[in-house]
mmCIF file with all atom_site columns, C-alpha atoms in Angstrom:
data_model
loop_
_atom_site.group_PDB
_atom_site.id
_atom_site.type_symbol
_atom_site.label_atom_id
_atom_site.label_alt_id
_atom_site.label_comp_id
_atom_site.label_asym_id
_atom_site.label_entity_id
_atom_site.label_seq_id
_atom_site.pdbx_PDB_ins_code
_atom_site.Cartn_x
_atom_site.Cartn_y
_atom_site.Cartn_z
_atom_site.occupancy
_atom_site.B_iso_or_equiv
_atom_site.pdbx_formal_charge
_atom_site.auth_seq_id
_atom_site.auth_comp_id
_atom_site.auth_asym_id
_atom_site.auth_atom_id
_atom_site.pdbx_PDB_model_num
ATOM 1   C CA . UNK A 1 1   ? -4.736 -7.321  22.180 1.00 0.00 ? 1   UNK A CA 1
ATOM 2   C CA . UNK A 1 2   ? -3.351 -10.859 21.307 1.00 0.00 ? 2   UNK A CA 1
ATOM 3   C CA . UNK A 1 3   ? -4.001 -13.300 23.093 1.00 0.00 ? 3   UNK A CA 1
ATOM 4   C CA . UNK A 1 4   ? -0.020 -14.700 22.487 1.00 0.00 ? 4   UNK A CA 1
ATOM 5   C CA . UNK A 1 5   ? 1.014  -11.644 23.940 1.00 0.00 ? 5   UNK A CA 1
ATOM 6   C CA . UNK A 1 6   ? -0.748 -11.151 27.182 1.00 0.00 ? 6   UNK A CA 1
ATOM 7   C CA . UNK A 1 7   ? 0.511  -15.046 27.830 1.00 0.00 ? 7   UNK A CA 1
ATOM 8   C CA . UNK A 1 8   ? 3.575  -13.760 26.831 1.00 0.00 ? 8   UNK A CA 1
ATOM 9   C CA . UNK A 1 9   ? 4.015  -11.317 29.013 1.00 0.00 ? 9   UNK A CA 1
ATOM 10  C CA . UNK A 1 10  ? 2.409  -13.452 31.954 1.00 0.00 ? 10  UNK A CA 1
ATOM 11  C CA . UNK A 1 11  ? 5.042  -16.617 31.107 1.00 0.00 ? 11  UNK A CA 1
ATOM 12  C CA . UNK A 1 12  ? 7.765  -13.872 31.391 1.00 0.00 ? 12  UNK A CA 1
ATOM 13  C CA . UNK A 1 13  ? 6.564  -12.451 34.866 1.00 0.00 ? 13  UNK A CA 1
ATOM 14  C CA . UNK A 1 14  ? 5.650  -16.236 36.220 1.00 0.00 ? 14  UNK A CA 1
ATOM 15  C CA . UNK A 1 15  ? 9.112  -17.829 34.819 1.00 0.00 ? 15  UNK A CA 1
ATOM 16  C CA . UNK A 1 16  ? 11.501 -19.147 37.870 1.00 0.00 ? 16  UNK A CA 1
ATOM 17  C CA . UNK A 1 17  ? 14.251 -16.615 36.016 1.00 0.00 ? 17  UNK A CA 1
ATOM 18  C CA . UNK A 1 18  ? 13.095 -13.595 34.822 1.00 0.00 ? 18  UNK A CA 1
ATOM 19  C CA . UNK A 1 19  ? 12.290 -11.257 37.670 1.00 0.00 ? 19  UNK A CA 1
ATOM 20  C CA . UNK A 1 20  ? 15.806 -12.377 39.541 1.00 0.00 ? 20  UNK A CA 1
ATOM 21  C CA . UNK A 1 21  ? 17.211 -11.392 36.069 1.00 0.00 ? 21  UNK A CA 1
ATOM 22  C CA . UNK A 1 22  ? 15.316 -8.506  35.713 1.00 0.00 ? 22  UNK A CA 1
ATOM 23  C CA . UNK A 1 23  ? 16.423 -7.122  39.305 1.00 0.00 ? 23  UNK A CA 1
ATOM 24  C CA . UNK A 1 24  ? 19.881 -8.090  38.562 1.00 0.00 ? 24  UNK A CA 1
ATOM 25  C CA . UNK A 1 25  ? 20.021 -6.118  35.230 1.00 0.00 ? 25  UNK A CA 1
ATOM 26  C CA . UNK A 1 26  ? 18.305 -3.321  36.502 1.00 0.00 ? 26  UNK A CA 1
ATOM 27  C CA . UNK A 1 27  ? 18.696 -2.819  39.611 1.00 0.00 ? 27  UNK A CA 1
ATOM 28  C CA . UNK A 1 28  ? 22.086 -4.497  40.446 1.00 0.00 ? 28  UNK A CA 1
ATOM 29  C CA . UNK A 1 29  ? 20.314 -6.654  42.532 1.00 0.00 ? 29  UNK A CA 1
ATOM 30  C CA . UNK A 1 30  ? 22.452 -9.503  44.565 1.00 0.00 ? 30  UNK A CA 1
ATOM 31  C CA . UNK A 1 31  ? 21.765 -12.142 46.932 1.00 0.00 ? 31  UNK A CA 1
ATOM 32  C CA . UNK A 1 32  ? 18.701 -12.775 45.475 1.00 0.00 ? 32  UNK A CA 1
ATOM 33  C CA . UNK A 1 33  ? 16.107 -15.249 46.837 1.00 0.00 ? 33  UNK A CA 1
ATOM 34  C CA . UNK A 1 34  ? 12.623 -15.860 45.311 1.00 0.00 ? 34  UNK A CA 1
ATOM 35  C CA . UNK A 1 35  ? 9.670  -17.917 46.470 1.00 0.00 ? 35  UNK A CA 1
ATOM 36  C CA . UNK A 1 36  ? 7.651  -19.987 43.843 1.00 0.00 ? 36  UNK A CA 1
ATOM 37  C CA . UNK A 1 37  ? 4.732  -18.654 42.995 1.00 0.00 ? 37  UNK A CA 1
ATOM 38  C CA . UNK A 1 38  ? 1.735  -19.584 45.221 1.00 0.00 ? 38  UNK A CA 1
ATOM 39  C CA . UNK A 1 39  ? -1.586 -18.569 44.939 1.00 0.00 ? 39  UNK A CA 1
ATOM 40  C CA . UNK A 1 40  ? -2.900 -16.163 47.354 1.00 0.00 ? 40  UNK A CA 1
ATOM 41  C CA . UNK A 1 41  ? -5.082 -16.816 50.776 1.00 0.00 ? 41  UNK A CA 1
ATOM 42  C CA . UNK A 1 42  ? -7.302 -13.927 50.447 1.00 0.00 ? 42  UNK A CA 1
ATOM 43  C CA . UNK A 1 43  ? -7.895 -14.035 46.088 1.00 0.00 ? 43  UNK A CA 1
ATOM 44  C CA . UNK A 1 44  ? -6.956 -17.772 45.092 1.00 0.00 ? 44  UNK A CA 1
ATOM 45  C CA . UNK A 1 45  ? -7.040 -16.224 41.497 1.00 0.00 ? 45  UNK A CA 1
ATOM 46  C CA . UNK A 1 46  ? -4.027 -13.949 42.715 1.00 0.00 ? 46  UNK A CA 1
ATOM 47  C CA . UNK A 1 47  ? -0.423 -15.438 42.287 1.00 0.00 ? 47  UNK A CA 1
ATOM 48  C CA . UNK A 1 48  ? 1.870  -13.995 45.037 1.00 0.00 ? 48  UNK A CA 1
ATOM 49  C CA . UNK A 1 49  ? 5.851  -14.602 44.974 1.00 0.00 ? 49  UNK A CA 1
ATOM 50  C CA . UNK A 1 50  ? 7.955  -13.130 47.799 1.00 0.00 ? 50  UNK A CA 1
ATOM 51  C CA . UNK A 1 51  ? 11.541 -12.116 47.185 1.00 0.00 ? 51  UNK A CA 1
ATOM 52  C CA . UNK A 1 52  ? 14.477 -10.375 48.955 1.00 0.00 ? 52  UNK A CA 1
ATOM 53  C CA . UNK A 1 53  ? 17.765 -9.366  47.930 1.00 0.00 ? 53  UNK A CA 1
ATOM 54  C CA . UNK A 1 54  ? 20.634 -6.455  48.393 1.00 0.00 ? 54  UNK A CA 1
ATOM 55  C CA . UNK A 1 55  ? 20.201 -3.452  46.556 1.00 0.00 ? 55  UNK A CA 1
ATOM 56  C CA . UNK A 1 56  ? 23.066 -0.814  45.632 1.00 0.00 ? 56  UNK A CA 1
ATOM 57  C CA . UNK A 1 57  ? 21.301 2.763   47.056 1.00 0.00 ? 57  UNK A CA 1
ATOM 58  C CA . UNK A 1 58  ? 21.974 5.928   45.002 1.00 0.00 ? 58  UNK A CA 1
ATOM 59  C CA . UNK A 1 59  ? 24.109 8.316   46.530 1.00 0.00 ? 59  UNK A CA 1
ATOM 60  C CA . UNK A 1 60  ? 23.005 11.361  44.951 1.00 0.00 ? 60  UNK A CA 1
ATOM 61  C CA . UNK A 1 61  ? 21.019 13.100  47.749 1.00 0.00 ? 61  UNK A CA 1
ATOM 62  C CA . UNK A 1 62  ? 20.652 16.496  48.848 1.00 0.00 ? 62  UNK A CA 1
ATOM 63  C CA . UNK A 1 63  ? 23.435 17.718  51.093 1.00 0.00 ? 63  UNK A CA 1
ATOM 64  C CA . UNK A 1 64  ? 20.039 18.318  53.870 1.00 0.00 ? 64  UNK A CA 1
ATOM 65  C CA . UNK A 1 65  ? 19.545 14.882  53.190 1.00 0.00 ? 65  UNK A CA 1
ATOM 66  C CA . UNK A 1 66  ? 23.172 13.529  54.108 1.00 0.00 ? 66  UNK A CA 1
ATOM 67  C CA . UNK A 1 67  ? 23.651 15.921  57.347 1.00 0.00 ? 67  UNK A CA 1
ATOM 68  C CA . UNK A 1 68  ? 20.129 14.845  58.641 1.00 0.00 ? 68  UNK A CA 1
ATOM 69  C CA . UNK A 1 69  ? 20.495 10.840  58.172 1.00 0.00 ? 69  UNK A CA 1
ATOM 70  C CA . UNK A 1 70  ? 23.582 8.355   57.330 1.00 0.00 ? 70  UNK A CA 1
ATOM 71  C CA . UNK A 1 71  ? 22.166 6.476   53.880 1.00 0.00 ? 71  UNK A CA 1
ATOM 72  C CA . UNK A 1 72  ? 24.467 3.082   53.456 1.00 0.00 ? 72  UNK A CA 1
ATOM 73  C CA . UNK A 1 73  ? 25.806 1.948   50.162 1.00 0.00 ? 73  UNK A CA 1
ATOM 74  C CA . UNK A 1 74  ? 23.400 -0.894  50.149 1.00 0.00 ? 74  UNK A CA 1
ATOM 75  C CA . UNK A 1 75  ? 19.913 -2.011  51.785 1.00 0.00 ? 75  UNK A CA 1
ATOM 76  C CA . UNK A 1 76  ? 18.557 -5.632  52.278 1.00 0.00 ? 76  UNK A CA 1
ATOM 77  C CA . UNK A 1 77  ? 14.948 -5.389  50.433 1.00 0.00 ? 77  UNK A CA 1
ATOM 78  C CA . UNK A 1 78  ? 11.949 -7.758  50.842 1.00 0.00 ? 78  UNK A CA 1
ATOM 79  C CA . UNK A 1 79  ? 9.642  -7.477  48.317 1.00 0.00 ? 79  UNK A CA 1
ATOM 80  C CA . UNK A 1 80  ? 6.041  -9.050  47.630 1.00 0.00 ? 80  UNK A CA 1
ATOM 81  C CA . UNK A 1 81  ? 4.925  -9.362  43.758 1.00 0.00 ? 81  UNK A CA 1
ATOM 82  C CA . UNK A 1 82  ? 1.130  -10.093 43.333 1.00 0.00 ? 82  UNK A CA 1
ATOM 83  C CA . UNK A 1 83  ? -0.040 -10.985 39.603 1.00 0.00 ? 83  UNK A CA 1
ATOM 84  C CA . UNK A 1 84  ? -3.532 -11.195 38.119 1.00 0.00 ? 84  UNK A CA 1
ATOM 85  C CA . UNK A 1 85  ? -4.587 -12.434 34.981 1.00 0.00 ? 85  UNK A CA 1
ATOM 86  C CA . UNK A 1 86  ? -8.067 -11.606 33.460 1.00 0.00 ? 86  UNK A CA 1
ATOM 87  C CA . UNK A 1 87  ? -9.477 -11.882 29.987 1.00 0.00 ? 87  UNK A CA 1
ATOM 88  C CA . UNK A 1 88  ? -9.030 -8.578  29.168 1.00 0.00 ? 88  UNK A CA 1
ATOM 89  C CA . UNK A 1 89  ? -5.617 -7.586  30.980 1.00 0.00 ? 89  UNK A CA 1
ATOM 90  C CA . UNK A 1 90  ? -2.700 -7.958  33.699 1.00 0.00 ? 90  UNK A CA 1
ATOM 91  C CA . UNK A 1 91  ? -2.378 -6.792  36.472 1.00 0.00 ? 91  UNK A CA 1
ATOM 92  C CA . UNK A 1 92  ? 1.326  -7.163  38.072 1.00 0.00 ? 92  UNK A CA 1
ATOM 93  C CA . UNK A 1 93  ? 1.894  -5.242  41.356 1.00 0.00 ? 93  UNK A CA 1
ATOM 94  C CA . UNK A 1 94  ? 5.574  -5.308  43.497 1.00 0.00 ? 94  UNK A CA 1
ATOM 95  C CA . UNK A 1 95  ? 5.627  -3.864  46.930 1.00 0.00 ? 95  UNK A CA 1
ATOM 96  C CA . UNK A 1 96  ? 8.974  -2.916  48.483 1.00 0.00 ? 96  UNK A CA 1
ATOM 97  C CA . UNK A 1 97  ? 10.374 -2.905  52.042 1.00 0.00 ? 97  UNK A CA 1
ATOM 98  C CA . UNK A 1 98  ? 14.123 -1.362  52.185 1.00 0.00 ? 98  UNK A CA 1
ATOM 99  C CA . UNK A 1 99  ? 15.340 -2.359  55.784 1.00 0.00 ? 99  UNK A CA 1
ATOM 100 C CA . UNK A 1 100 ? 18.305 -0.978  56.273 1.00 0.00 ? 100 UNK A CA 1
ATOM 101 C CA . UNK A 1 101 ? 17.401 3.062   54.924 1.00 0.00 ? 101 UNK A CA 1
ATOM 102 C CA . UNK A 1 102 ? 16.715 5.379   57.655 1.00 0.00 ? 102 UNK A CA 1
ATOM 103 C CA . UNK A 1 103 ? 13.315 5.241   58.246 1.00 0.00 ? 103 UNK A CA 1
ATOM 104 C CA . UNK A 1 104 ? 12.720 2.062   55.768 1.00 0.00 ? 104 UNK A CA 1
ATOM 105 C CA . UNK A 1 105 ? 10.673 0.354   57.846 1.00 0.00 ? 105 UNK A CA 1
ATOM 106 C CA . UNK A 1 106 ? 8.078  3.074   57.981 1.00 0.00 ? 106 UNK A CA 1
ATOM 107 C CA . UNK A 1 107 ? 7.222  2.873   54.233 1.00 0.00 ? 107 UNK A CA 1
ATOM 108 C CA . UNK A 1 108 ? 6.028  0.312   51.598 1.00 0.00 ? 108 UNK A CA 1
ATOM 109 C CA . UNK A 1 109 ? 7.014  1.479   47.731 1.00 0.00 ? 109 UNK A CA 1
ATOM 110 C CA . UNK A 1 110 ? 3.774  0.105   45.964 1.00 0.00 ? 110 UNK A CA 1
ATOM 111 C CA . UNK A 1 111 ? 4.066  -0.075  42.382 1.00 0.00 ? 111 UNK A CA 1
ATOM 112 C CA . UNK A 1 112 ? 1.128  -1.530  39.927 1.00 0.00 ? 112 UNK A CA 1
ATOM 113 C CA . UNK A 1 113 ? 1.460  -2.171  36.080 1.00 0.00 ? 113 UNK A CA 1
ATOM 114 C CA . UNK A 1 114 ? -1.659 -2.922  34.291 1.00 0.00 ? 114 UNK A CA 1
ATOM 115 C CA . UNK A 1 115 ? -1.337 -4.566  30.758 1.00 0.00 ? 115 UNK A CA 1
ATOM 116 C CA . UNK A 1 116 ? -4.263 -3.883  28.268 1.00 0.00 ? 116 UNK A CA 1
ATOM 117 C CA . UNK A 1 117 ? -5.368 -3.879  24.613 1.00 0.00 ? 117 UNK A CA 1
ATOM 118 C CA . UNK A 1 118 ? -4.999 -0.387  23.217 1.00 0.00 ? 118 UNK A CA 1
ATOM 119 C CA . UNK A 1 119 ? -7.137 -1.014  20.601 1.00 0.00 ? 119 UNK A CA 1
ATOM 120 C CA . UNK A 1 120 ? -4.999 -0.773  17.670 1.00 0.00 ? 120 UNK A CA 1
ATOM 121 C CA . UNK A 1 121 ? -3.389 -3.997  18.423 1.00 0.00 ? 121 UNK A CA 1
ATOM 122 C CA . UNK A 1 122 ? -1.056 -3.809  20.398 1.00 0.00 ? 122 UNK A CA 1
ATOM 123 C CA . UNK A 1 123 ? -0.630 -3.376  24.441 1.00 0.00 ? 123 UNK A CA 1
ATOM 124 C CA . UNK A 1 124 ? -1.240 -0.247  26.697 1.00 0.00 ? 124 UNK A CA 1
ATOM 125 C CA . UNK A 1 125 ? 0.597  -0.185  30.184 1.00 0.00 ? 125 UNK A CA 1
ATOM 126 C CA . UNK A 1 126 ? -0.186 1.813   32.802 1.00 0.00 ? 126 UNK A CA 1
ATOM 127 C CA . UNK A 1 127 ? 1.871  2.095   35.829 1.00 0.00 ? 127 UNK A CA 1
ATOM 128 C CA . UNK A 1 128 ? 0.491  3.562   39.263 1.00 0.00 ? 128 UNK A CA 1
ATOM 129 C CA . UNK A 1 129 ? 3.852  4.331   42.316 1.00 0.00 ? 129 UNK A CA 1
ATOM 130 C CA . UNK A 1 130 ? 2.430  5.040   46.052 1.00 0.00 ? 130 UNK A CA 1
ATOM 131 C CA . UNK A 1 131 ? 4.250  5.220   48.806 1.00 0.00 ? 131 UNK A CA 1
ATOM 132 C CA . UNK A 1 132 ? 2.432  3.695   51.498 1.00 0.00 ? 132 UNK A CA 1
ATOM 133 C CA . UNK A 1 133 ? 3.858  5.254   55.369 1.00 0.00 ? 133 UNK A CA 1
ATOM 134 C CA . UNK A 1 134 ? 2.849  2.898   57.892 1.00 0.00 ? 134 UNK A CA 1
ATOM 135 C CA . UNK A 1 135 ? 4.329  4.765   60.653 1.00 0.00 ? 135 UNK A CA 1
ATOM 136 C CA . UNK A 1 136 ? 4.615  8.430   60.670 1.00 0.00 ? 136 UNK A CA 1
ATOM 137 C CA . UNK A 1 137 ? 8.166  9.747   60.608 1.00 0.00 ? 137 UNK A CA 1
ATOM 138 C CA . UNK A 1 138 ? 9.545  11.874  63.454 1.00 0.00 ? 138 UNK A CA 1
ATOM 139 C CA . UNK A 1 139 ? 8.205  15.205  63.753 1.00 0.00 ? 139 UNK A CA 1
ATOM 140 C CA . UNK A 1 140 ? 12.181 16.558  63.048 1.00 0.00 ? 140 UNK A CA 1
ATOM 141 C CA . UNK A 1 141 ? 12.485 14.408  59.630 1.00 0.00 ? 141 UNK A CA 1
ATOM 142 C CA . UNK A 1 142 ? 9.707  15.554  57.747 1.00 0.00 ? 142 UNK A CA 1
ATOM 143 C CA . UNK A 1 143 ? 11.640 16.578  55.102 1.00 0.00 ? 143 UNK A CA 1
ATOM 144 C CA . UNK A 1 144 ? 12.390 13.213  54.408 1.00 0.00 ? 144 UNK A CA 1
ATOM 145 C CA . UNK A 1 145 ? 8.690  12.313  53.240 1.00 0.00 ? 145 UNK A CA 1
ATOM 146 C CA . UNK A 1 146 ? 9.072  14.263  50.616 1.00 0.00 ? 146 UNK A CA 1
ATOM 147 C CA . UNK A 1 147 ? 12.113 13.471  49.429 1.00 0.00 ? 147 UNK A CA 1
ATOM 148 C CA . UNK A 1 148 ? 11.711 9.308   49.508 1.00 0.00 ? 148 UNK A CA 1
ATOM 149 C CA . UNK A 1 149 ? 8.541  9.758   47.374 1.00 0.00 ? 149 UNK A CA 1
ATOM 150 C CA . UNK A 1 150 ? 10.174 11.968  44.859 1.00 0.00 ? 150 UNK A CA 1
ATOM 151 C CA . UNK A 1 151 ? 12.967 9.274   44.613 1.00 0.00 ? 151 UNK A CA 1
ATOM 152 C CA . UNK A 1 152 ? 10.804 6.403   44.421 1.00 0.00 ? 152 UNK A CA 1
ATOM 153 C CA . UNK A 1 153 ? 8.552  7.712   41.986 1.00 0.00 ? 153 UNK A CA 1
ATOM 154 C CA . UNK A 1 154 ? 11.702 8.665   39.662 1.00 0.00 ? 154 UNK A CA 1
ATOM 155 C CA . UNK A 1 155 ? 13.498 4.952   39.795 1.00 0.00 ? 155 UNK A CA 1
ATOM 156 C CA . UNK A 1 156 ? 10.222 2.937   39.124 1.00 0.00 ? 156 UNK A CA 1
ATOM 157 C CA . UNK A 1 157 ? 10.253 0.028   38.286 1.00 0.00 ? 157 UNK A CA 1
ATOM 158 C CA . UNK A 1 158 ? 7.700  -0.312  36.398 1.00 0.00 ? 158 UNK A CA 1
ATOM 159 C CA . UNK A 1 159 ? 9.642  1.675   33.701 1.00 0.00 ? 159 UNK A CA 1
ATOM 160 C CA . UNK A 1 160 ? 12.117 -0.276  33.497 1.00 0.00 ? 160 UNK A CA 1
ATOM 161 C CA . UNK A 1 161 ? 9.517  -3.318  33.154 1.00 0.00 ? 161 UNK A CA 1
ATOM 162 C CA . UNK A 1 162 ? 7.220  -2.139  30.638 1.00 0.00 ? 162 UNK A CA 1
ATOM 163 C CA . UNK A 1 163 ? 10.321 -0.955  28.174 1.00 0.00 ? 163 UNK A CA 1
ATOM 164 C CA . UNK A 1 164 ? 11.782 -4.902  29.331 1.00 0.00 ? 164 UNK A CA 1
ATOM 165 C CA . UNK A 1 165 ? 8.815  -6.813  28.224 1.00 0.00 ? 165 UNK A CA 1
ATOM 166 C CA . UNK A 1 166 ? 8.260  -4.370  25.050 1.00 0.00 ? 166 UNK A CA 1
ATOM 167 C CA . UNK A 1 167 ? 11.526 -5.164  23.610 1.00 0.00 ? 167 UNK A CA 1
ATOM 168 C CA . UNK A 1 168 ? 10.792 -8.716  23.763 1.00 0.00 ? 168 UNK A CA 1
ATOM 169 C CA . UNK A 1 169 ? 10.532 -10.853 20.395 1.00 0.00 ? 169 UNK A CA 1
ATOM 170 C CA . UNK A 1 170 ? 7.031  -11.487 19.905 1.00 0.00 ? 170 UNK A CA 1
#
């Protein structure tokens, strides 16, 4: 574990343009609108940055899926990222809100990437998805709760971060 790198990888996730960039490029992001960051109320040694944008949805569903709810093209998404630094690691955690899915507002996507020494030099990350429900879905969409956390565990984003920040020139 270097200590270059773990401020590397912190400059990256605290720069004004990467995670717009980052959405953009991987998630066809648009509209997007970022906070500074700002440290937070409850852990001043917590950095918190709130975002939103438009996201493209994916269309590729089950047929139960499509009968039971109309899915737009798109959904406006409000997201929360919280980053800790330590000594010995990172800890960079997004939370999601998709407002305009069926249902959207009765789940949080809760994703957490840990950076780490792996002991032979170089950095270990490991990436935690929950979906947190916050309101229980109707009895006759059940289905659904399934479904959403199969999806949001397959398009993570911390995949797409980790391989990001990896391919950087160190």
């Amino acid at each position: 574990w270097c200590a270059s790198r773990q401020s590397q990888i912190v400059a990256s996730l605290r720069s004004d343009s990467y995670l717009p960039a980052f959405f953009r490029c991987t998630k066809k992001a648009e509209d997007i609108s970022m906070t500074p960051w700002c440290a937070s109320r409850q852990s001043p040694e917590v950095l918190v940055r709130k975002g939103t944008f438009l996201l493209p949805l994916p269309q590729d569903f089950p047929k139960a899926v499509t009968r039971l709810v109309n899915l737009p093209s798109e959904t406006r998404v409000t997201v929360v990222h919280r980053l800790r630094e330590r000594d010995d690691s990172v800890v960079f955690t997004v939370q999601f809100c998709s407002h305009d899915v069926p249902f959207g507002d009765n789940f949080r996507v809760h994703e957490t990437v840990k950076f780490q020494p792996d002991g032979a030099g170089g950095v270990l990350a490991t990436k935690w998805v929950e979906v947190m429900w916050v309101a229980a879905l109707p009895w006759a969409y059940g289905v659904l709760r399934t479904i959403i956390e199969q999806k949001s565990r397959a398009d993570a984003l911390g995949n797409y971060l980790v391989a990001d920040l990896r391919s950087m020139p160190r």
